[in-house]
XYZ file of C-alpha atoms in Angstrom:
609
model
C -32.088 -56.798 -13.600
C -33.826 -59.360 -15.577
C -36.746 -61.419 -14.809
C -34.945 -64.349 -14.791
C -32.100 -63.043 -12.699
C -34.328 -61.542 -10.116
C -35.785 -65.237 -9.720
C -32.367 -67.044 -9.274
C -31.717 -64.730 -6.162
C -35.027 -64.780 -4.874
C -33.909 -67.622 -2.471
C -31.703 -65.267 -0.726
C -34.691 -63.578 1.918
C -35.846 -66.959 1.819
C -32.189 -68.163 3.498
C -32.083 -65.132 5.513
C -35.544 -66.618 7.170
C -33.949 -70.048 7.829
C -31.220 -68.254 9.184
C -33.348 -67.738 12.481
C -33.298 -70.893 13.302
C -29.596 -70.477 13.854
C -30.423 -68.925 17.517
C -27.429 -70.074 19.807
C -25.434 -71.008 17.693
C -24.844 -68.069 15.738
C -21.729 -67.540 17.802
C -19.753 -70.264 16.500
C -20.975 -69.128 12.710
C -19.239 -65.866 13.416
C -15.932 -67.709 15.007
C -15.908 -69.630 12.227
C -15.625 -66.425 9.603
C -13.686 -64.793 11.947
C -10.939 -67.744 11.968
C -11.440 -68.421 7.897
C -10.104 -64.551 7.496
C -7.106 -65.234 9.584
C -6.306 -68.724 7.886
C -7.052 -66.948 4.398
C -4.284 -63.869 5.194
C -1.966 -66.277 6.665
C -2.309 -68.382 3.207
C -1.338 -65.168 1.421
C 1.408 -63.836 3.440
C 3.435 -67.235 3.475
C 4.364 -67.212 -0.716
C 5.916 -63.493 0.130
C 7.773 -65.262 2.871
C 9.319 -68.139 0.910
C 10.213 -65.771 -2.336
C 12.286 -63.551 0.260
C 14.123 -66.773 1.696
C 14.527 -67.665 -2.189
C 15.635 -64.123 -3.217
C 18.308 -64.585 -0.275
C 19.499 -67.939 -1.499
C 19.415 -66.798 -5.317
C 21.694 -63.861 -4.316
C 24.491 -65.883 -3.267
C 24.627 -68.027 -6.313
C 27.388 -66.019 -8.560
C 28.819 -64.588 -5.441
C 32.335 -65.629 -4.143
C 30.785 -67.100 -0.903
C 32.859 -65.977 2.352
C 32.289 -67.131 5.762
C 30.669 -63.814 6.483
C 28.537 -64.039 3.723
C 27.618 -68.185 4.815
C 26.622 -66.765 8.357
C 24.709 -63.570 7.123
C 22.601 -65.960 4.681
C 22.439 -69.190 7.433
C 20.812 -66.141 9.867
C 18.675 -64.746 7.462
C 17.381 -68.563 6.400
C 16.852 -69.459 9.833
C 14.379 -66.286 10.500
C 12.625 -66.947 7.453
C 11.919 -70.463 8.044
C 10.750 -69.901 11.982
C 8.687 -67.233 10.718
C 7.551 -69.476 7.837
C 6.875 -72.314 10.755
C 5.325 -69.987 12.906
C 2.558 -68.741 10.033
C 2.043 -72.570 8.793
C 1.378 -73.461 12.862
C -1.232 -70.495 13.022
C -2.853 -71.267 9.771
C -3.280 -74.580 10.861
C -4.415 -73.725 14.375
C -7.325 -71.211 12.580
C -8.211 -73.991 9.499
C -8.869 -76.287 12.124
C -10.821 -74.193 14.993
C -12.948 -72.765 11.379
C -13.073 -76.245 10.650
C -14.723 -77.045 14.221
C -16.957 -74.348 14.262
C -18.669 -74.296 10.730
C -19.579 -78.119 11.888
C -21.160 -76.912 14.926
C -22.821 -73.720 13.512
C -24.389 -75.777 10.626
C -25.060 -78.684 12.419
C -27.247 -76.692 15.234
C -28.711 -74.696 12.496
C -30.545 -78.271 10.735
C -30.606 -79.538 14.214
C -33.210 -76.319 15.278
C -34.452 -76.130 11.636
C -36.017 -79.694 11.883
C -37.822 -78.664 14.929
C -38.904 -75.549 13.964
C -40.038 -77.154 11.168
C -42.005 -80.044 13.048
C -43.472 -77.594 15.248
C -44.885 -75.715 12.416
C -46.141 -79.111 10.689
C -48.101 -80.070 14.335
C -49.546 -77.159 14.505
C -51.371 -77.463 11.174
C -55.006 -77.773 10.583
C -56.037 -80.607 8.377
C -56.106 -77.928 5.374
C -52.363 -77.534 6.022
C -51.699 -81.028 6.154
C -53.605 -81.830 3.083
C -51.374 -79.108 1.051
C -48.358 -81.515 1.753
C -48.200 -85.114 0.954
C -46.788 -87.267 3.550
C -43.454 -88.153 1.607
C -42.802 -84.341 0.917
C -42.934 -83.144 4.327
C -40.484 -86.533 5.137
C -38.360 -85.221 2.101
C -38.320 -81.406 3.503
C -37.340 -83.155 6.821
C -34.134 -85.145 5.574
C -32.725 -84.438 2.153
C -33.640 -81.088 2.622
C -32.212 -79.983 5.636
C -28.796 -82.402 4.735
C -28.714 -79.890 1.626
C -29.134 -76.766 3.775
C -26.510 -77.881 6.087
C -23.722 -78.476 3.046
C -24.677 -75.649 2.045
C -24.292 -73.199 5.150
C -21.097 -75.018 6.003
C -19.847 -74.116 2.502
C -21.456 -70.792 2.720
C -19.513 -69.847 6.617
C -16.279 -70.999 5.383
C -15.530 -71.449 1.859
C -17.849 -68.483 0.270
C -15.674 -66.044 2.962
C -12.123 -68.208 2.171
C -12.721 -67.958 -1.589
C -13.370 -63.882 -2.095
C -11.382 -62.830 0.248
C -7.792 -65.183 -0.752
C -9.148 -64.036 -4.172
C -8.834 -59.948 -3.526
C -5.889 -60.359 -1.531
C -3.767 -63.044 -3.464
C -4.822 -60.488 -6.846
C -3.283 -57.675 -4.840
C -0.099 -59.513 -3.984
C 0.197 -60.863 -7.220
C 0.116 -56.936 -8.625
C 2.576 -56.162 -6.048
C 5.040 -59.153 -6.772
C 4.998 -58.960 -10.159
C 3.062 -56.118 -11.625
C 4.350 -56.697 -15.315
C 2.877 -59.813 -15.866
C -0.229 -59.356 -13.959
C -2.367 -58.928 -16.867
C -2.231 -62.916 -17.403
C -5.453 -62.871 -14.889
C -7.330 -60.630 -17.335
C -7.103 -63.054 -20.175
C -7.962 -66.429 -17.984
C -10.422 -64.805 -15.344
C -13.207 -64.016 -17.738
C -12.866 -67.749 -19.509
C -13.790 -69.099 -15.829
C -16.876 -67.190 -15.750
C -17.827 -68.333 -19.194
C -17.871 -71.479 -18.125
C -20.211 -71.072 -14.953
C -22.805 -68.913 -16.546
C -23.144 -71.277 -19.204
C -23.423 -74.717 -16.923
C -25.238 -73.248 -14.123
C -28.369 -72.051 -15.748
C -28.583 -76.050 -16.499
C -28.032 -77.634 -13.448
C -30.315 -75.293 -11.599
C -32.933 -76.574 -13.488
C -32.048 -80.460 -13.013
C -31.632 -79.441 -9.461
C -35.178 -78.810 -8.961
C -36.721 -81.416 -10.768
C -34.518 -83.911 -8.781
C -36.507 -83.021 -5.871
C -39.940 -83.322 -6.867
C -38.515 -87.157 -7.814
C -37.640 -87.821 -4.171
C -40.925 -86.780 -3.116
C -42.071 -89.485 -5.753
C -39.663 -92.090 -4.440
C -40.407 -91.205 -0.748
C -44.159 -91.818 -1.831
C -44.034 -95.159 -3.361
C -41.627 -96.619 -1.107
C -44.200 -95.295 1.819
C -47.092 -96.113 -0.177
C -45.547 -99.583 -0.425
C -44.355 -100.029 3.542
C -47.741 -98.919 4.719
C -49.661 -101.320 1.852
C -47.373 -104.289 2.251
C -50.038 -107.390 3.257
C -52.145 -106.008 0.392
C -48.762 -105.894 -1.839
C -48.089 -110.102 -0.691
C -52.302 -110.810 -0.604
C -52.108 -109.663 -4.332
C -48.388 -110.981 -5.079
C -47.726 -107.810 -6.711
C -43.952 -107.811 -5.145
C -42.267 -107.548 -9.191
C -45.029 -105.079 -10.497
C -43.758 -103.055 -7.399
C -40.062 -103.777 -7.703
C -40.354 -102.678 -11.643
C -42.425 -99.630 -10.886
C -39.958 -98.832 -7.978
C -36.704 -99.614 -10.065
C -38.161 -96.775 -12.850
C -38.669 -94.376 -10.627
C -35.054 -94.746 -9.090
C -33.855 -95.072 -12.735
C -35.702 -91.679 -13.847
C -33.458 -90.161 -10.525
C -30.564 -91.679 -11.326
C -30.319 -90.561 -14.994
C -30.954 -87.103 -13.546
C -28.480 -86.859 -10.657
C -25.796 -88.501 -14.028
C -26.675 -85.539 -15.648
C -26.080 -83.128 -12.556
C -22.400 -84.986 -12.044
C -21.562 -84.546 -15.567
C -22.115 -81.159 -15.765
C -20.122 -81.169 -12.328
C -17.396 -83.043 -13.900
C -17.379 -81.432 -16.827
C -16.315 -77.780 -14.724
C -13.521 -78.769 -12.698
C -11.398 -79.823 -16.002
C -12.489 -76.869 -17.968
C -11.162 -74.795 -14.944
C -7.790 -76.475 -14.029
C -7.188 -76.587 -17.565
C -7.352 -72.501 -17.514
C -5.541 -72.708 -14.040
C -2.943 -74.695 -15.758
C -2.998 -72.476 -19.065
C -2.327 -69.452 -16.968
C 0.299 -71.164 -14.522
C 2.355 -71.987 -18.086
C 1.850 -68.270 -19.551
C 3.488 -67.382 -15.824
C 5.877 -69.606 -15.827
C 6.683 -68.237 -19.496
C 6.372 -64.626 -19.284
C 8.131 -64.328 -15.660
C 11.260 -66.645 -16.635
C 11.722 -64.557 -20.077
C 11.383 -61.274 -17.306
C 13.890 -63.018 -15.066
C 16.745 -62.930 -17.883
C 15.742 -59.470 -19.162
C 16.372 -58.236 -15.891
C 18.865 -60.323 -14.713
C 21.005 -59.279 -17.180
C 20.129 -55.275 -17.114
C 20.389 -55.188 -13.252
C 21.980 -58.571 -11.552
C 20.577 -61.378 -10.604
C 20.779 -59.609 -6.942
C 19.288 -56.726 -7.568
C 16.594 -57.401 -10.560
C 13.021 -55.776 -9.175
C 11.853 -58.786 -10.585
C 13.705 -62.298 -9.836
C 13.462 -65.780 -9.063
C 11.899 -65.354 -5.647
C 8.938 -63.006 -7.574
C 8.699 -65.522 -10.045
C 8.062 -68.145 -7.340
C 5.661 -66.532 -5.195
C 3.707 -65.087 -8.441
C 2.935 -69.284 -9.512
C 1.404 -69.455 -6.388
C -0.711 -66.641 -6.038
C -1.681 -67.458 -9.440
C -2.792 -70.763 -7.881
C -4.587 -69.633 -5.036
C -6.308 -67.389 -7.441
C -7.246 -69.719 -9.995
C -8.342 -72.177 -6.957
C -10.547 -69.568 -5.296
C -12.412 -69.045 -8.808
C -12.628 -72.982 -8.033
C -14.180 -72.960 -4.691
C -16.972 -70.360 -6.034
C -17.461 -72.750 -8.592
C -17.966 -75.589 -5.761
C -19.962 -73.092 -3.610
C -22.462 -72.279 -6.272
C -23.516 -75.666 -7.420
C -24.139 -76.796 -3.925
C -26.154 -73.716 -3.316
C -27.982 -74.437 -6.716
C -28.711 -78.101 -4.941
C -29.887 -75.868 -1.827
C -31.872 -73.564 -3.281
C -35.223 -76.128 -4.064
C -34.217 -77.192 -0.349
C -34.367 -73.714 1.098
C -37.492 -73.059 -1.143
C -39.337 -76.000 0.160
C -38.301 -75.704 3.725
C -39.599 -72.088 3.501
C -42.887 -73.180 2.429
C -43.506 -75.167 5.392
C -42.574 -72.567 8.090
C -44.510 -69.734 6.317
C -47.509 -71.835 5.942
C -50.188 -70.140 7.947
C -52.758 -72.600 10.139
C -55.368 -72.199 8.836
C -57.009 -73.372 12.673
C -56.098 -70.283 14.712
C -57.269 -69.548 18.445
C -59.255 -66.458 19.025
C -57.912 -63.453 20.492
C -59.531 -63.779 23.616
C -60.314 -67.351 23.658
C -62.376 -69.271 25.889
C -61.218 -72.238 27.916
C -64.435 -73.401 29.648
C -66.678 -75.907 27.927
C -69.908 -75.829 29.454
C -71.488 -79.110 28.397
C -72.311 -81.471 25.416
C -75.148 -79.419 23.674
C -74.089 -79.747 20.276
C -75.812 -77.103 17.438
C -75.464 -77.049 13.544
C -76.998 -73.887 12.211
C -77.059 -74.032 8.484
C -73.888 -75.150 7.970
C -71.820 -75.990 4.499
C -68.564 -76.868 3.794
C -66.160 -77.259 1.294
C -62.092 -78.774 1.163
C -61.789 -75.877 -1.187
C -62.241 -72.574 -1.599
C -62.556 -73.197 -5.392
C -64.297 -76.386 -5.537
C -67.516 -76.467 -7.121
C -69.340 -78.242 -4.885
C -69.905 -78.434 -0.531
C -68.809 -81.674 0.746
C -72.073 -80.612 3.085
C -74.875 -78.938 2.689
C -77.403 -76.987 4.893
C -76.648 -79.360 8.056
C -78.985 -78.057 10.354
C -78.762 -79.990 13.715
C -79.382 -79.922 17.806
C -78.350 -82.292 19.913
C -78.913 -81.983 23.738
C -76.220 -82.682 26.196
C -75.929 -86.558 27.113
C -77.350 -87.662 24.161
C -76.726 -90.660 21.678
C -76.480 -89.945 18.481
C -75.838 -92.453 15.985
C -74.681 -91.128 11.988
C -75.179 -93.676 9.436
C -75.304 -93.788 5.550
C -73.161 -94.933 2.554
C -69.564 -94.301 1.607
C -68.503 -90.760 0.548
C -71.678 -89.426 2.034
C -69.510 -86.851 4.579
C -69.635 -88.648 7.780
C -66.776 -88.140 8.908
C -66.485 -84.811 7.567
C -69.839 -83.714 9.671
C -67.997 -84.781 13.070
C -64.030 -83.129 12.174
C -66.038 -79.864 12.185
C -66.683 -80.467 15.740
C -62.781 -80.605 16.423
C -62.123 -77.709 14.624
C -60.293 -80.055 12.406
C -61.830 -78.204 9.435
C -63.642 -74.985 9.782
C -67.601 -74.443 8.155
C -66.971 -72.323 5.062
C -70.983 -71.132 5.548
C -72.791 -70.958 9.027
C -72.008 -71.626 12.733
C -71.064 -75.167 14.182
C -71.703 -74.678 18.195
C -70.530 -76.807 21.399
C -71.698 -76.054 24.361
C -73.761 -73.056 22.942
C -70.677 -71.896 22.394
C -69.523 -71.437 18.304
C -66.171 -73.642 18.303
C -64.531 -70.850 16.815
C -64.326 -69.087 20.212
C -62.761 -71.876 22.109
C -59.113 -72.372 22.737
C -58.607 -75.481 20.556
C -56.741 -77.275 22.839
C -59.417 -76.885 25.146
C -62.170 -77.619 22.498
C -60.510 -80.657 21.049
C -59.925 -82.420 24.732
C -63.375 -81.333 25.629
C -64.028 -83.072 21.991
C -62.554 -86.718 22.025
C -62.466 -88.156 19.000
C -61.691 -92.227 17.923
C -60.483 -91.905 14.292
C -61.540 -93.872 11.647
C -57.881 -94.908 11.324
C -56.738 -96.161 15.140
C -53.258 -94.944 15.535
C -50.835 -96.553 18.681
C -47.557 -95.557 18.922
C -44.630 -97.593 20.119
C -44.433 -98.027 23.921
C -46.362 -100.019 26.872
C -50.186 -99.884 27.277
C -49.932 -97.477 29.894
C -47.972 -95.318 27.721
C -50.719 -95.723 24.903
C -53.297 -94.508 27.310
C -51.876 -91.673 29.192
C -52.114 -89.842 25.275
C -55.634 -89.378 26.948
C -54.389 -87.740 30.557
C -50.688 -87.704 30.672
C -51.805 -88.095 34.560
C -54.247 -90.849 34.881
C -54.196 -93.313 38.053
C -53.569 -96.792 37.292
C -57.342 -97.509 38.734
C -58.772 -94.706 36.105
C -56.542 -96.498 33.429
C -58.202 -99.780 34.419
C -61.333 -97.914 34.900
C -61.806 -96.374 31.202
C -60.385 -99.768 29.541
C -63.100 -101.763 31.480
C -65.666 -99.767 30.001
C -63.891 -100.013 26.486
C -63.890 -103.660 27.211
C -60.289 -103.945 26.603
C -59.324 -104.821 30.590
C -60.434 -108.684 29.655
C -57.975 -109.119 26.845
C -55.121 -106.971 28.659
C -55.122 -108.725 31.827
C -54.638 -112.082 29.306
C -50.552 -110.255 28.104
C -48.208 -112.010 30.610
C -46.974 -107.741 31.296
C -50.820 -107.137 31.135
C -50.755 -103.016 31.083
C -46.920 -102.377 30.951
C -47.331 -104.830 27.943
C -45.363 -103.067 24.526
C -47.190 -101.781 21.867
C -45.342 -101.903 18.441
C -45.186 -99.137 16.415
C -48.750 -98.778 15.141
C -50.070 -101.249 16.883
C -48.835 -104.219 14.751
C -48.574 -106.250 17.626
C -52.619 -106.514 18.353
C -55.510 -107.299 16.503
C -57.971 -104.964 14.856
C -60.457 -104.977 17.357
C -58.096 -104.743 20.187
C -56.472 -101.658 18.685
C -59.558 -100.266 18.266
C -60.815 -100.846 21.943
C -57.457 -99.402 23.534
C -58.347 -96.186 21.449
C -61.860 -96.078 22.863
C -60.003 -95.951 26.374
C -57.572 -93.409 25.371
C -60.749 -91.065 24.268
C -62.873 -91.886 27.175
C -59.385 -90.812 30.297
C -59.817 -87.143 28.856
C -62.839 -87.188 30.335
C -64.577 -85.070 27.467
C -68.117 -83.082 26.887
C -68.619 -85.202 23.731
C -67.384 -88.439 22.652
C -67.045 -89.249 18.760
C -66.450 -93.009 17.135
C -65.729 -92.506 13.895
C -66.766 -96.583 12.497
C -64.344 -96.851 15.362
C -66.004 -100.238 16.487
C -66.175 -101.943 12.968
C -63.419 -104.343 13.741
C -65.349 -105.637 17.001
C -67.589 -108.400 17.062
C -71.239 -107.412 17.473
C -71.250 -108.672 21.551
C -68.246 -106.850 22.123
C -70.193 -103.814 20.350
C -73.385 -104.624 22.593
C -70.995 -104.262 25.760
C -69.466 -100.898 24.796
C -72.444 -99.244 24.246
C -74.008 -100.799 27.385
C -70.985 -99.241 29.574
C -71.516 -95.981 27.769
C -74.757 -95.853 28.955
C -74.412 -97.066 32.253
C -71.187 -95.208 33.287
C -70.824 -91.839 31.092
C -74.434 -90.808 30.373
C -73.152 -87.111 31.057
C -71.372 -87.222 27.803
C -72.627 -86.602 24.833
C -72.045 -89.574 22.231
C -71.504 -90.068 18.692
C -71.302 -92.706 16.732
C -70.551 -93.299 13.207
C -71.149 -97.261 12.134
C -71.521 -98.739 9.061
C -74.236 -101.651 10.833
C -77.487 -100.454 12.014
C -77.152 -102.282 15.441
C -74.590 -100.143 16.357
C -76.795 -96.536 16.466
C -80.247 -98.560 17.080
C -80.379 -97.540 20.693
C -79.579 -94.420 20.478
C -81.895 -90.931 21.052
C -81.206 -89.806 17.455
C -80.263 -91.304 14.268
C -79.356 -89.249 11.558
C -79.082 -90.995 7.889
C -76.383 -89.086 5.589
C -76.427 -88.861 1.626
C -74.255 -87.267 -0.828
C -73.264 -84.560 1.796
C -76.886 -83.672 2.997
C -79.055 -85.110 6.085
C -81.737 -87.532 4.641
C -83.276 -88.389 8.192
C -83.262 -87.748 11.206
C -85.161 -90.019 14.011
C -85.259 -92.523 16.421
C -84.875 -96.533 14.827
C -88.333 -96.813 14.737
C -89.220 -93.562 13.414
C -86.836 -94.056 10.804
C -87.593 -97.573 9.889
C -91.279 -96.227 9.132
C -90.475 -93.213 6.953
C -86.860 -93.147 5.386
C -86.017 -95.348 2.263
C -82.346 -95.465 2.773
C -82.440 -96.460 6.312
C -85.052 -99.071 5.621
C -82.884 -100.760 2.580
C -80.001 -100.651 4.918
C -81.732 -102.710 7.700
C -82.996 -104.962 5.244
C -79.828 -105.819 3.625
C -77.850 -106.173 6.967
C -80.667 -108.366 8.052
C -81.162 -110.216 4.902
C -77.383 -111.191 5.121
C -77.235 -111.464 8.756
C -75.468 -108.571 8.907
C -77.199 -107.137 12.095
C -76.337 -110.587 14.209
């Protein structure tokens, strides 16, 4: 088997995993088959049917016709036709229960793939997540699966239908009319010319197609997400154009697809029709040979043959047909199954221990020469030889320029990324040992980027302790300072939150996040710049009610302005992925450069005020 070969059919294990996910409803994929074979044989045995009801009437035609005669043929046409009636009933009653089932046996499957699937994307470490764009993983979730599903329907009810009316309509045809059988040797192979050349050619298309959705998917998210920026810089046409290129790039591929599509089914009725004609030919020119040498009654080969032979030559022709159907939709699977493969194979690369711990003991924090990089390839560490200790209870403010791995310093904490060189410790414990879900809600962390997700206040908040009191609710957002500007929403905390938080201003979004952190009641607390959209009063407060209310927990903050971190125990200045300083504001204002032409600039500009 050829390279080549051996890659077009390495999608089949890869199927045979997805196939899993078909779990409960793997019943109804076998009822389907089951009631496709039945439909199929009844198909084949009604054409021998009808040619014995027309042999009967074609014997009768140069007979003298007696009453005896009229009655013997009037009895036998009656039990053909209620046996004829009885087989099209059945073969309705299985196309239709096959029909039913294959929609509920591929249906389930997508239905359990896309959760599988989202399970498998959740539990994915930042790594993971960074592997995948956004509009890929939405692609995988949608066109994808749609695909997959066609394509299993196709797979539990035409790819059974089509081989097996094949094999058995060939074998009646042989047995009806033996003589002219041959016909299917000459038109056969010229079918499978024509799919071995085309398919080769739309497999290809196939899979560039999808890498263009993921394109499309990405602008038209990149555009949603960025649309004030899009109407602040009246880019709307730029975006339009750039959009309407993309589509127009897909477009001209899928035309290329459908012509190659359309292009098979009349190069494949016109053999069907070729070989119906050389039937039609050959068996009439049989009928009179034998005809004359035996009767018209008693030829081995008559009208009735003749008859039943066109169709089987049909259904033959017309299965070669449905293969033809079944293999370009599994050539549009296959980048599908591929894709959606990918994502449930992908292992975390954040993985609990085998014994893991669920205890946190407290908010000591320890960074023992510690570097890390976003890849194992990548020439340089994002951070370098972090050596740090910070006590349980402490502030600690992070400050320093953009791109010099704050935020990277804290996700280690989280276990959102894991140090490719030393130990990163929380509660003298390394992270590594913890059960994560215990480390990360013993770990609360305010992203950079405040997320809210549709639904009330409440709702918002209980993301923090799914079983909060109202009075802890009110409690946390008080020391968030977020209770003022809640009680002012005429629904106060059963208020709704818009997807995203549209619906409330930076700072307020930002605040309600704070809350959410602070009602899991964690070991350490980390703002990531997450109080850059407040006012500097508002700032003053928060940090006031951290000390006054949580001074168990230890606190980091990442800001941008030095008056955020000036009170607390420990500053440490970041640059270029390496600590520069480490003190209190004083200490630092004395002997580090960068911290000193920060304060001045913030204070030159009134930045601090």
């Amino acid at each position: 088997m050829t390279k080549s070969i051996k890659h077009k059919l390495s999608f089949i294990p890869k199927f045979k995993y997805l196939l899993h996910s078909t779990r409960e409803y793997k019943k109804y994929a076998y009822g389907s088959i089951i009631f496709v074979l039945l439909e199929t044989a009844l198909e084949c045995v009604i054409p021998y049917i009808m040619s014995l009801l027309i042999e009967v009437l074609s014997s009768f035609i140069n007979v003298t016709v007696t009453d005896a005669l009229k009655e013997q043929a009037l009895h036998s046409v009656l039990i053909y036709a209620a046996i004829l009636l009885v087989l099209g009933a059945l073969s309705l009653f299985c196309g239709v229960m096959s029909g039913r089932m294959s929609a509920i046996a591929a249906t389930g499957l997508t239905k359990n793939l896309r959760v599988d699937i989202f399970k498998k994307i959740t539990s994915y470490s930042f790594n993971n997540i960074d592997k995948f764009s956004t509009s890929s993983l939405i692609t995988r979730q949608t066109t994808d699966i749609w695909n997959i599903q066609m394509a299993y329907m196709l797979l539990i009810r035409i790819a059974v239908r089509a081989p097996f009316m094949f094999v058995f309509s060939f074998v009646m045809a042989l047995v009806v009319a033996t003589p002219i059988s041959w016909i299917f040797l000459i038109t056969i192979p010229f079918i499978a010319i024509i799919l071995i050349c085309l398919i080769p050619i739309a497999t290809k298309l196939f899979v560039k197609l999808f890498r263009k959705y993921d394109d499309l998917n990405e602008l038209t998210e990149e555009n949603i997400r960025g649309m004030r920026v899009v109407k602040t810089y009246a880019r709307e046409e730029q975006q339009k154009e750039k959009f309407a290129h993309e589509s127009g790039v897909m477009g001209k591929g899928f035309q290329k697809v459908e012509q190659i599509m359309s292009a098979v089914n009349p190069a494949m009725q016109a053999v069907m029709y070729l070989s119906m004609s050389l039937i039609l030919f050959m068996g009439s020119m049989l009928c009179i040979e034998l005809g004359i040498e035996f009767g018209p009654e008693n030829a081995p080969f008559n009208v009735g043959s003749l008859s039943a032979m066109i169709t089987y030559s049909a259904q033959v022709l017309s299965s070669l047909m449905m293969v033809a159907m079944i293999l370009f939709m599994i050539i549009m699977a296959v980048p599908a199954i591929e894709r959606s493969y990918e994502v449930l194979t992908e292992e975390p690369t954040i993985k609990n221990p085998e014994n893991p711990l669920f205890e946190v003991k407290n908010g000591d924090i320890d960074f023992e020469n510690v570097s890390f990089k976003y890849k194992e390839d990548a020439e340089k560490y994002a951070l370098a030889n972090i050596n740090l200790h910070i006590k349980s209870g402490q502030t600690v403010g992070i400050i320093g320029g953009t791109g010099s791995s704050k935020s990277t310093l804290v996700n280690l904490l989280s276990r959102f990324y894991d140090a490719s060189v030393g130990d990163v410790k929380v509660g003298g414990e390394n992270v590594k040992n913890y059960d994560v879900k215990t480390l990360r809600d013993n770990v609360a962390m305010v992203l950079q980027k405040n997320v809210l997700f549709s639904g009330t206040i409440n709702d918002n908040l209980r993301w923090g302790n799914k079983e909060a009191t109202q009075e802890e609710i009110i409690e946390a957002c008080k020391i968030a300072q977020a209770d003022s500007f809640i009680e002012t929403f005429p629904k106060k905390y059963d208020s709704w939150i818009e997807q995203g938080g549209v619906n409330v201003s930076g700072g307020q979004r930002q605040r309600l996040c704070i809350a959410r952190a602070l009602l899991k009641k964690p070991k350490v607390l980390i703002l990531d710049d997450s109080t850059s959209a407040v006012d500097t009063k508002t700032d003053a407060f928060i940090r006031k009610g951290f000390k006054e209310f949580i001074p168990g927990i230890t606190k980091i903050i990442i800001a941008q302005r030095i008056s955020s971190v000036q009170d607390a125990d420990m500053i440490i200045v970041m640059d270029n992925g390496e600590i520069n300083g480490v003190g209190t504001h004083e200490e630092l204002l004395k002997n580090n450069a960068i911290y000193q032409e920060v304060y001045e600039i913030q204070n030159r500009v009134g930045g601090a005020h």
